[in-house]
Amino acid sequence: MTTPAVRVRYAPSPTGQPHIGTVRTALFNWLFARHHGGKFIVRVEDTDQERLVPGSQQNILESLKWLGIQWDEGPEVDGPFAPYIQSERQKLGIYHRAAEQLIRGGNAYRCYCTREQLEQVRTQQREDKVQTRPKDPCSALSHQQRRDREAEGAPSVVRFAMPSTGTTSVQDLIRGEVTWQNEVLDDFIIIKSDGFPTYHLANVVDDHLMDISHVLRAEEWLPSTPRHVQLYRALEYAPPLFGHMPMILGPDRSKLSKRHGATSALEYRDNGYLPEALRNFMVLLGWSLDDKSEVMSLDTMVQNFTLERVSKPAAIFDQEKLLWMNGVYLRQFSHQELASRMLPFLERDLDKRLLPVDMDYLRRIAPLIQERIKLLSDAADLTSYFFQSELEYDSANLVQKGMDQMGTLAAFRRALPVLTAAPGFTHSVLDESLRAAGAELGLSPRQFFGVLRVAVTGRTATPPLFETMEVLGRQRVLGRLHEAIGRLSPA
Ligand code: GLU
């Protein structure tokens, strides 16, 4: 027997910001497709018109692009099974044809009950202590009764007639065999009163028409699976293979939500996380290479992404680990790369008067902060003093412990000629000559360099002082010393 070509899909509903959990689903499907040389398809499931959120589809696609998850078929790229947006597919009549086929075969029926009527039936059955699943009164209507209801123009839905006895099983690729008692499953709706198919019908019809080989989705969809299995059977479609991925929980083991921090991928982008880091972090939410490897290349992920390595227990979302991982990736970058990643954040966060940022300058700043930067959104704060023409700081910070105003002014006056005359404004020359000047004044390096640090950067803690001065350049440094002298000199 030949194994079918791998065709997997990510089928988001555009009902809000793309939650990290659904993006993990996309990532796992994509890695699975890449591992097997198969196709990764994006299909937008927007048949629940009431829950649509404008802009959501765009955000979902943008998250995928940002994370480097390219789809082979789907919106924007199309493909042999276009369109890939269910509301557009609805116009093709495919869901209604499937529903008609089910009705003709006795596997579905029109139901005219209102919500209240059904509630009454259920309450009655509970009172009568009927053990089996409540029967929908419309499942037993005669042809004539149906014709009458239609003639009255009664609104209706189409329900799937679930078998009421026996069991439905699925051999889940991750969870093993899972079995449900049919009597606990209801006659679910497949076409709503607005004429749109429900998720269950549209999902099954499209997975079939799009030749999907594996349905890999989050565990929360497991309860839908017996319904889907029954639909496949009734429609005489060959079912795909199913695999349900573990839930993602917060550190307190409750379902991951806003309470635990950002939950949408784009929020992570805007908060300064790298796509590489988020992708690497997400792959470990329910999959592992060997229980210990954390930071790994995309190639390693693709080469090793098999479902045997996907775990059953829930994965815990650990923000601290993500932050740590982001730092690891930031430190691996070349200076050029780090500078270009920081650029958009500087353009967003720096005072607009300091723009445009000079890329050559930024490339020289990058190594100075590379050890400290944890998020790209820290970039403006970590580097603003390189760009400002006037620093803002408390003049009192210039005066170091054990020194007074006069001593501090003396330190500047000594530093000025040294900095003016330094042959070459490099950190090694500055180090040597300033060290000697400080010693002549009888100041400790901590005092002398402390004075200079505050004057040159406006801060008490910075990257190494001489490297910082070298990048700032002689002119800026001298200007800042004069400015500091002005601040301390009696008016
Ligand atoms: N539209 C469903 C969702 O929003 C798809 C579930 C599935 O993959 O079957 O996640």
mmCIF file of N, CA, C and O and ligand atoms in Angstrom, residues 9 11-13 45 199 203 217 221, ligand 1:
data_model
loop_
_atom_site.group_PDB
_atom_site.id
_atom_site.type_symbol
_atom_site.label_atom_id
_atom_site.label_comp_id
_atom_site.label_asym_id
_atom_site.label_seq_id
_atom_site.Cartn_x
_atom_site.Cartn_y
_atom_site.Cartn_z
ATOM 1 N N ARG A 9 -3.817 20.857 6.733
ATOM 2 C CA ARG A 9 -4.384 22.205 6.654
ATOM 3 C C ARG A 9 -4.439 22.840 8.030
ATOM 4 O O ARG A 9 -4.509 22.193 9.067
ATOM 5 N N ALA A 11 -6.973 25.542 9.680
ATOM 6 C CA ALA A 11 -8.315 26.009 9.316
ATOM 7 C C ALA A 11 -8.854 27.007 10.333
ATOM 8 O O ALA A 11 -9.818 26.735 11.036
ATOM 9 N N PRO A 12 -8.235 28.167 10.422
ATOM 10 C CA PRO A 12 -8.660 29.111 11.458
ATOM 11 C C PRO A 12 -10.017 29.743 11.171
ATOM 12 O O PRO A 12 -10.411 29.882 10.019
ATOM 13 N N SER A 13 -10.707 30.094 12.246
ATOM 14 C CA SER A 13 -11.930 30.886 12.115
ATOM 15 C C SER A 13 -11.560 32.314 12.456
ATOM 16 O O SER A 13 -10.971 32.556 13.509
ATOM 17 N N GLU A 45 -12.164 29.358 7.859
ATOM 18 C CA GLU A 45 -13.486 28.820 8.199
ATOM 19 C C GLU A 45 -14.341 29.940 8.782
ATOM 20 O O GLU A 45 -14.356 30.172 9.979
ATOM 21 N N TYR A 199 -19.712 24.559 11.257
ATOM 22 C CA TYR A 199 -18.318 24.128 11.209
ATOM 23 C C TYR A 199 -18.208 22.645 10.836
ATOM 24 O O TYR A 199 -17.411 22.271 9.972
ATOM 25 N N ASN A 203 -16.316 21.739 7.438
ATOM 26 C CA ASN A 203 -14.992 21.217 7.715
ATOM 27 C C ASN A 203 -14.788 19.847 7.048
ATOM 28 O O ASN A 203 -13.777 19.602 6.379
ATOM 29 N N ARG A 217 -5.064 18.876 14.794
ATOM 30 C CA ARG A 217 -5.657 20.065 15.424
ATOM 31 C C ARG A 217 -5.578 19.911 16.936
ATOM 32 O O ARG A 217 -5.187 18.870 17.455
ATOM 33 N N TRP A 221 -10.768 20.039 19.936
ATOM 34 C CA TRP A 221 -11.633 19.597 18.833
ATOM 35 C C TRP A 221 -11.923 18.103 18.875
ATOM 36 O O TRP A 221 -12.693 17.609 18.059
HETATM 37 N N1 GLU B 1 -12.191 26.332 12.383
HETATM 38 C C1 GLU B 1 -11.681 25.526 13.449
HETATM 39 C C2 GLU B 1 -10.838 26.432 14.338
HETATM 40 O O1 GLU B 1 -11.153 27.556 14.453
HETATM 41 C C3 GLU B 1 -10.884 24.399 12.869
HETATM 42 C C4 GLU B 1 -10.792 23.183 13.710
HETATM 43 C C5 GLU B 1 -10.202 22.068 12.881
HETATM 44 O O2 GLU B 1 -8.994 22.163 12.618
HETATM 45 O O3 GLU B 1 -10.935 21.180 12.504
HETATM 46 O O4 GLU B 1 -9.863 26.061 14.928
#
